[in-house]
PDB file of C-alpha atoms in Angstrom:
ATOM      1  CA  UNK K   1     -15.268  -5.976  37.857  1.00 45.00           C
ATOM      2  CA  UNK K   2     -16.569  -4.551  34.194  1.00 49.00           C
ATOM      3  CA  UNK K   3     -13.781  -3.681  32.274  1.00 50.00           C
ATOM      4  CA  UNK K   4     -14.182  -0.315  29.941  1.00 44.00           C
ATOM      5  CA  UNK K   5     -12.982  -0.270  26.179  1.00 52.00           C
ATOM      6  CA  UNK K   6      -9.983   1.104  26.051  1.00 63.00           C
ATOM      7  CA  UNK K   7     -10.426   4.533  23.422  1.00 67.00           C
ATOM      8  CA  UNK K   8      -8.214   4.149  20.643  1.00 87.00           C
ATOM      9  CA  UNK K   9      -7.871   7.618  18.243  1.00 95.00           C
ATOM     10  CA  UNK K  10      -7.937   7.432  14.599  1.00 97.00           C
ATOM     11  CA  UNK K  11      -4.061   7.961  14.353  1.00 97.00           C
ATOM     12  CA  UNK K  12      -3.350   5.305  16.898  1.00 97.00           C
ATOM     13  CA  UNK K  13      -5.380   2.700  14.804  1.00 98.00           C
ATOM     14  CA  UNK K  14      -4.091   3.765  11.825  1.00 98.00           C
ATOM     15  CA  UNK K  15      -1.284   3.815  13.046  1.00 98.00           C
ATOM     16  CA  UNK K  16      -0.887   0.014  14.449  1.00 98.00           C
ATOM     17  CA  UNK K  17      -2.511  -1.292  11.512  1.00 98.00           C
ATOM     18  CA  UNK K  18       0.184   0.660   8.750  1.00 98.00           C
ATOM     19  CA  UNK K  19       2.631  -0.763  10.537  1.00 98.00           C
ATOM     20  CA  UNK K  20       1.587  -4.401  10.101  1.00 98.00           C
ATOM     21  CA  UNK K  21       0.505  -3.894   6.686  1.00 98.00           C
ATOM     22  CA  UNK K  22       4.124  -2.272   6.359  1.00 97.00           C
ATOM     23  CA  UNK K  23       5.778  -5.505   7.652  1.00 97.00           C
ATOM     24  CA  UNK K  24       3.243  -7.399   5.751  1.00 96.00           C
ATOM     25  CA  UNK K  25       4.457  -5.506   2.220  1.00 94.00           C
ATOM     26  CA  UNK K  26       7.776  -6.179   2.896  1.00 96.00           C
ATOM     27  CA  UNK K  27       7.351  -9.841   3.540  1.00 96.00           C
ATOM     28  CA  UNK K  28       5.214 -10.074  -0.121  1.00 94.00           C
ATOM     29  CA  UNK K  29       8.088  -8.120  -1.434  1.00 93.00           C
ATOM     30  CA  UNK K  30      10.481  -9.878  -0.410  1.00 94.00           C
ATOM     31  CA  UNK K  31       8.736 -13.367  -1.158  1.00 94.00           C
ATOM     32  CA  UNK K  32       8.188 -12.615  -4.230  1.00 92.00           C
ATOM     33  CA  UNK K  33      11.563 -10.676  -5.355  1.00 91.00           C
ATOM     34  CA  UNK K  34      13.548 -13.900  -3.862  1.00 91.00           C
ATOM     35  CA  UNK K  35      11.234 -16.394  -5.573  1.00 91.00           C
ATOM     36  CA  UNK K  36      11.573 -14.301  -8.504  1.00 85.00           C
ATOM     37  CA  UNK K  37       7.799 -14.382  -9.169  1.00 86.00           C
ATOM     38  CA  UNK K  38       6.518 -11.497 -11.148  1.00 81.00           C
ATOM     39  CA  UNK K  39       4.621  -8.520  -9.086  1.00 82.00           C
ATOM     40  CA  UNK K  40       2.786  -6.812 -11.614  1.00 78.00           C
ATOM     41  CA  UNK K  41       0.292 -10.018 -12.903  1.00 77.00           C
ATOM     42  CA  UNK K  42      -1.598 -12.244 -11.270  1.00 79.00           C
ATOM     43  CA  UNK K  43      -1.531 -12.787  -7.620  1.00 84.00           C
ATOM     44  CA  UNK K  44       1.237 -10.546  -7.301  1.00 83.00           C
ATOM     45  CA  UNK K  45      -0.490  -7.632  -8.639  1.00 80.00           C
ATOM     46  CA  UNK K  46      -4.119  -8.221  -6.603  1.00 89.00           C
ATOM     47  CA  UNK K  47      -2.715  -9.683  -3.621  1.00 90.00           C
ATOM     48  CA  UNK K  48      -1.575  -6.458  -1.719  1.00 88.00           C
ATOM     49  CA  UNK K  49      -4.578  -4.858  -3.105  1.00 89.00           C
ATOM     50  CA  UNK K  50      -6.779  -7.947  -1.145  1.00 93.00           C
ATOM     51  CA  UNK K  51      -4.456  -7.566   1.855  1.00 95.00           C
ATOM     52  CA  UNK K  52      -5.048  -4.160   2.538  1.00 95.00           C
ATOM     53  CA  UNK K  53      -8.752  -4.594   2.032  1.00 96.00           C
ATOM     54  CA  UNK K  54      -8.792  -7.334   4.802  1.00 97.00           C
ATOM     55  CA  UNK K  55      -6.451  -4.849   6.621  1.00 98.00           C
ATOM     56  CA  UNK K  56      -8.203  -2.223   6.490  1.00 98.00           C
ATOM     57  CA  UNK K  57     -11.339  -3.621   7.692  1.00 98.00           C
ATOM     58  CA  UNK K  58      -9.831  -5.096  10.638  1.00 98.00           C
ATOM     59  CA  UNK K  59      -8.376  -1.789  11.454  1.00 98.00           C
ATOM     60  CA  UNK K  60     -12.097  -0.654  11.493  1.00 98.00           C
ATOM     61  CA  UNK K  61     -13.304  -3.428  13.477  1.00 97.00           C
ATOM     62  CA  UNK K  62     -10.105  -2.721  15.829  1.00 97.00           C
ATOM     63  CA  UNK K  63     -11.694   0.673  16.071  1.00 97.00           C
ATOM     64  CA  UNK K  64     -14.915   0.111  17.152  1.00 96.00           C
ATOM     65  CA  UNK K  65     -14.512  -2.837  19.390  1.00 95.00           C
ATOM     66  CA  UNK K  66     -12.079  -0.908  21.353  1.00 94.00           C
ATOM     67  CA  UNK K  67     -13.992   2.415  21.392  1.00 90.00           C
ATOM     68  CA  UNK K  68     -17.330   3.025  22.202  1.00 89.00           C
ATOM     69  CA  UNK K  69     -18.943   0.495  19.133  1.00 91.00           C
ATOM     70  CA  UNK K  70     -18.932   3.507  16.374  1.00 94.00           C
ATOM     71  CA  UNK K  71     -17.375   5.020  13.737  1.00 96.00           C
ATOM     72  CA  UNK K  72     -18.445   7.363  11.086  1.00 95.00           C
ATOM     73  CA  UNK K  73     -17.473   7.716   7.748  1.00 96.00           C
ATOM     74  CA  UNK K  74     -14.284  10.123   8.178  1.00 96.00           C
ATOM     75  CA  UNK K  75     -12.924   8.114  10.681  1.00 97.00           C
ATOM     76  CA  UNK K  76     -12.689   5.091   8.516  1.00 97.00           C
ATOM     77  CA  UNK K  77     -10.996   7.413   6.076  1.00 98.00           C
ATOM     78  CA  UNK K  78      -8.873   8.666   8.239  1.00 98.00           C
ATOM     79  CA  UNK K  79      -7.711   5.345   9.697  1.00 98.00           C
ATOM     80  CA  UNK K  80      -6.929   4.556   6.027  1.00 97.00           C
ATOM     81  CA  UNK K  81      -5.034   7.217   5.606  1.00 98.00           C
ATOM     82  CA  UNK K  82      -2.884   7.201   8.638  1.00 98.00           C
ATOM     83  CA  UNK K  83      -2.321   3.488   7.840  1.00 98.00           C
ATOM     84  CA  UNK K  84      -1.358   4.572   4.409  1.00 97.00           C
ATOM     85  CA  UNK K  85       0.948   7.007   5.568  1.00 98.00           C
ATOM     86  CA  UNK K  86       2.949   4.172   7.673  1.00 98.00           C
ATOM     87  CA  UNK K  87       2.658   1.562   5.919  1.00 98.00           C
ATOM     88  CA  UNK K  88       3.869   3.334   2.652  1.00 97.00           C
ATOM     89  CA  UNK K  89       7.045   5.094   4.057  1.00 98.00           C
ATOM     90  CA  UNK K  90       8.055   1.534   5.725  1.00 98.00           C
ATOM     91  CA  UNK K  91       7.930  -0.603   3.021  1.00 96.00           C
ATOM     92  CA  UNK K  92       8.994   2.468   0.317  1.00 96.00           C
ATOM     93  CA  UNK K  93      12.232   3.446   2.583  1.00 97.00           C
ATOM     94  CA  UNK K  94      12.679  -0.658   2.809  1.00 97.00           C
ATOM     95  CA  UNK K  95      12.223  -0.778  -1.159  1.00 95.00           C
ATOM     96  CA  UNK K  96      14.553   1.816  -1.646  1.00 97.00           C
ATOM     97  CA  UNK K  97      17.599   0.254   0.649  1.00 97.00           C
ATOM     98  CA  UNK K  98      16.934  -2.772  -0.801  1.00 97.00           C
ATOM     99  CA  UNK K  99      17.407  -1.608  -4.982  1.00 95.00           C
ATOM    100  CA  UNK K 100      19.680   1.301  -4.212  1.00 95.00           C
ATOM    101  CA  UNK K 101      22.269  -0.815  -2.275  1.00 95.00           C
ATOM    102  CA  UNK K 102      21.077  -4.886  -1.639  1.00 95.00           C
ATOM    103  CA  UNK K 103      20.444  -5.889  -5.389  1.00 93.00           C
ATOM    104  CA  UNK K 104      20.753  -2.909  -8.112  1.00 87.00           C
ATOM    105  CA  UNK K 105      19.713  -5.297 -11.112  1.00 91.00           C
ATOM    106  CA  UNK K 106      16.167  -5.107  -9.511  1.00 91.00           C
ATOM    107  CA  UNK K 107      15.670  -1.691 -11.866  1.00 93.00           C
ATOM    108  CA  UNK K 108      17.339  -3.350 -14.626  1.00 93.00           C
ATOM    109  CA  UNK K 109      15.260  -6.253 -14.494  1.00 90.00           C
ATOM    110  CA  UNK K 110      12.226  -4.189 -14.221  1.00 90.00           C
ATOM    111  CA  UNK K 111      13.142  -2.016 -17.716  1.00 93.00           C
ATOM    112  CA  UNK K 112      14.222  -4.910 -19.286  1.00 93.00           C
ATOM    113  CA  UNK K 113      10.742  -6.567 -18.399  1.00 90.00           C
ATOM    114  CA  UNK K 114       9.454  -3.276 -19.805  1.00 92.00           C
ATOM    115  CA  UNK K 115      10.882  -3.736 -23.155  1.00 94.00           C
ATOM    116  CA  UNK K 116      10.122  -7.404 -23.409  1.00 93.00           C
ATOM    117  CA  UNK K 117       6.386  -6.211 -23.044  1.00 92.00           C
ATOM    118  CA  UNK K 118       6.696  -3.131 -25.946  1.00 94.00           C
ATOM    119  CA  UNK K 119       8.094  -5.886 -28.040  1.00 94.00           C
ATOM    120  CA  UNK K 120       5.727  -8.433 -27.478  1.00 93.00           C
ATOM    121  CA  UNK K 121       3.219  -5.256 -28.475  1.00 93.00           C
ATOM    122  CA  UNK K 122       4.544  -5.098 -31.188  1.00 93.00           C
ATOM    123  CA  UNK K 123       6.193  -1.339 -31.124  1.00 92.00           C
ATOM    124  CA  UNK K 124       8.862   0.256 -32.983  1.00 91.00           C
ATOM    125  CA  UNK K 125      12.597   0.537 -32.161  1.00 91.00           C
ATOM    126  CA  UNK K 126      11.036   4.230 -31.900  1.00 92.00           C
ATOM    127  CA  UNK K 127       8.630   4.033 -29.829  1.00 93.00           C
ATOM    128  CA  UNK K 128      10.435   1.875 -27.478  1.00 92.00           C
ATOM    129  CA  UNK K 129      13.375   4.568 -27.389  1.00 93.00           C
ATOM    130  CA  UNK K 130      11.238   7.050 -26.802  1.00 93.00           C
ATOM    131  CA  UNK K 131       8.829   4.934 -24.141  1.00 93.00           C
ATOM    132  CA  UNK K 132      11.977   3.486 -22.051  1.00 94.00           C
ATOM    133  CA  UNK K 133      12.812   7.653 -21.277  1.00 94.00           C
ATOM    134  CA  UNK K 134       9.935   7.921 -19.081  1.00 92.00           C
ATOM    135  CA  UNK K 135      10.380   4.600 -17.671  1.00 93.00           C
ATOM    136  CA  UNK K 136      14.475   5.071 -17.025  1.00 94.00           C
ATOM    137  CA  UNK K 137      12.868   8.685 -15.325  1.00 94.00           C
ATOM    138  CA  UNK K 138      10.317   6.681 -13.149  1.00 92.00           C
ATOM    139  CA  UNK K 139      12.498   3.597 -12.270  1.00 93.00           C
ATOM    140  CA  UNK K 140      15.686   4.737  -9.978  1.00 95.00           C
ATOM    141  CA  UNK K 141      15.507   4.114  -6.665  1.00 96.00           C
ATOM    142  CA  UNK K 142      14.527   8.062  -5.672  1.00 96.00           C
ATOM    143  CA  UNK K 143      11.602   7.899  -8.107  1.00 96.00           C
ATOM    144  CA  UNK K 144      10.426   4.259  -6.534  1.00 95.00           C
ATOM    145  CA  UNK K 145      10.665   5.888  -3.098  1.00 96.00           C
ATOM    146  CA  UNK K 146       8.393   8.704  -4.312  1.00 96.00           C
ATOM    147  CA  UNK K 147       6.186   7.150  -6.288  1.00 95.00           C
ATOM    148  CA  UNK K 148       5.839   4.023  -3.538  1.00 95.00           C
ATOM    149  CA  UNK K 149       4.769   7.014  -0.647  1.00 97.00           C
ATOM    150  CA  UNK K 150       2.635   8.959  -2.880  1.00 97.00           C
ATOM    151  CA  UNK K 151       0.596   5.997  -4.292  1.00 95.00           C
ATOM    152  CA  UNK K 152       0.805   3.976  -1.390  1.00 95.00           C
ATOM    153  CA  UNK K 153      -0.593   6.701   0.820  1.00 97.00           C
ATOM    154  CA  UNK K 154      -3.754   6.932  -2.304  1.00 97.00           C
ATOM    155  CA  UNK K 155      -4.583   3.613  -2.767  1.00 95.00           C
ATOM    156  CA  UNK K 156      -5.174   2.708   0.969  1.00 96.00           C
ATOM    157  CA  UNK K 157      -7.286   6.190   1.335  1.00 97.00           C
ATOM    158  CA  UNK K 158      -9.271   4.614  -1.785  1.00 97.00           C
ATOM    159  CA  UNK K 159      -9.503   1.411  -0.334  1.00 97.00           C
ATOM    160  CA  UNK K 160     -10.750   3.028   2.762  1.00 97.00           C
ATOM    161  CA  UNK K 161     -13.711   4.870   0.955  1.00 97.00           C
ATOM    162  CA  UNK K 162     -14.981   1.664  -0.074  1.00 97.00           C
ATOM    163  CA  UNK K 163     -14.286  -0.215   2.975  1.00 97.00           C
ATOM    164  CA  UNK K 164     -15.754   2.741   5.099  1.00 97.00           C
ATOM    165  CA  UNK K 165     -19.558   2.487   2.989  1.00 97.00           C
ATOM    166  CA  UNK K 166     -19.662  -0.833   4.618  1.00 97.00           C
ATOM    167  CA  UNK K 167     -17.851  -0.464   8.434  1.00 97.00           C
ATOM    168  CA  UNK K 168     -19.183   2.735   9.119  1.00 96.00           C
ATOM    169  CA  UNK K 169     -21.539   2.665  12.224  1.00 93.00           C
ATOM    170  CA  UNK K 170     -22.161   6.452  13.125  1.00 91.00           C
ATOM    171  CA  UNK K 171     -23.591   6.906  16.501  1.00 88.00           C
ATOM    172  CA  UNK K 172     -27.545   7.600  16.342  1.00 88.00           C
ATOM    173  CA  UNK K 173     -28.726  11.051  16.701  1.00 81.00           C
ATOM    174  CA  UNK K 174     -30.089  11.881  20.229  1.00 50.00           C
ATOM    175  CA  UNK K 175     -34.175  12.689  20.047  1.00 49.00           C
TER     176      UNK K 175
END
């Protein structure tokens, strides 16, 4: 007996896949908070970036092999976004717990870090006052939460754009 593809929506991909890109941010958070490795160079800065990308077009190929073989444009966006959506409001709420009650010298390692680097600039006792405002505004744990669901949710709808250009497979027009 022939077995038919199963119809997964947009949302329900998305969906699946934010949630293990969620539980994979966490893990890379975690890994690299505990190993105190730093996040914002190297692989730590690139790797989530290359994760979702891998993610992402998974979630696309997830789509279509489950559906009926196509998917246009918006749909890849839209998978992207709801996968955004998830995956930023897991590992943001996660974030959050974790520097507003697990280890609160996570922000103060992160503005110290920040005036290590105006230093090493080379910037005045001025400018670093004046600098380490905004980043004492952007760096308590409400702010991270924020910022984490808000840029979270952009960068994978980004990411998806590009990805989409290449997974896209819209269904041929009927003659």
């Amino acid at each position: 007996m022939e077995e038919t593809p199963q119809n997964f929506t947009v949302r329900a991909v998305g969906i699946r896949y934010g949630m293990i890109y969620g539980v994979i941010g966490i893990v890379y958070f975690l890994i690299f908070t505990l190993a105190e490795l730093d996040m914002q160079s190297g692989i730590g800065r690139w790797g989530t970036s290359l994760i979702a990308l891998v993610i992402v077009f998974l979630a696309h190929k997830f789509y279509k092999d489950n559906g009926d073989g196509y998917m246009n444009y918006g749909q890849g966006i839209g998978i992207g976004f709801w996968m955004g959506l998830v995956a930023s409001v897991l590992s943001s709420v996660f974030t959050y717990i974790y520097v507003k009650f697990i280890d609160e010298s996570f922000i103060q390692a992160i503005r110290d870090k920040a005036i290590e680097d105006m230093q090493a600039k080379g910037q005045s006792d001025d400018q670093i006052e004046m600098a380490m405002k905004f980043v004492n505004m952007f760096t308590t744990p409400e702010a991270i939460l924020g910022v984490g669901l808000f840029f979270g949710i952009l960068i994978l709808v980004v990411i998806s754009l590009i990805i989409s250009i290449f997974t896209q497979k819209p269904r041929p027009e009927a003659i």
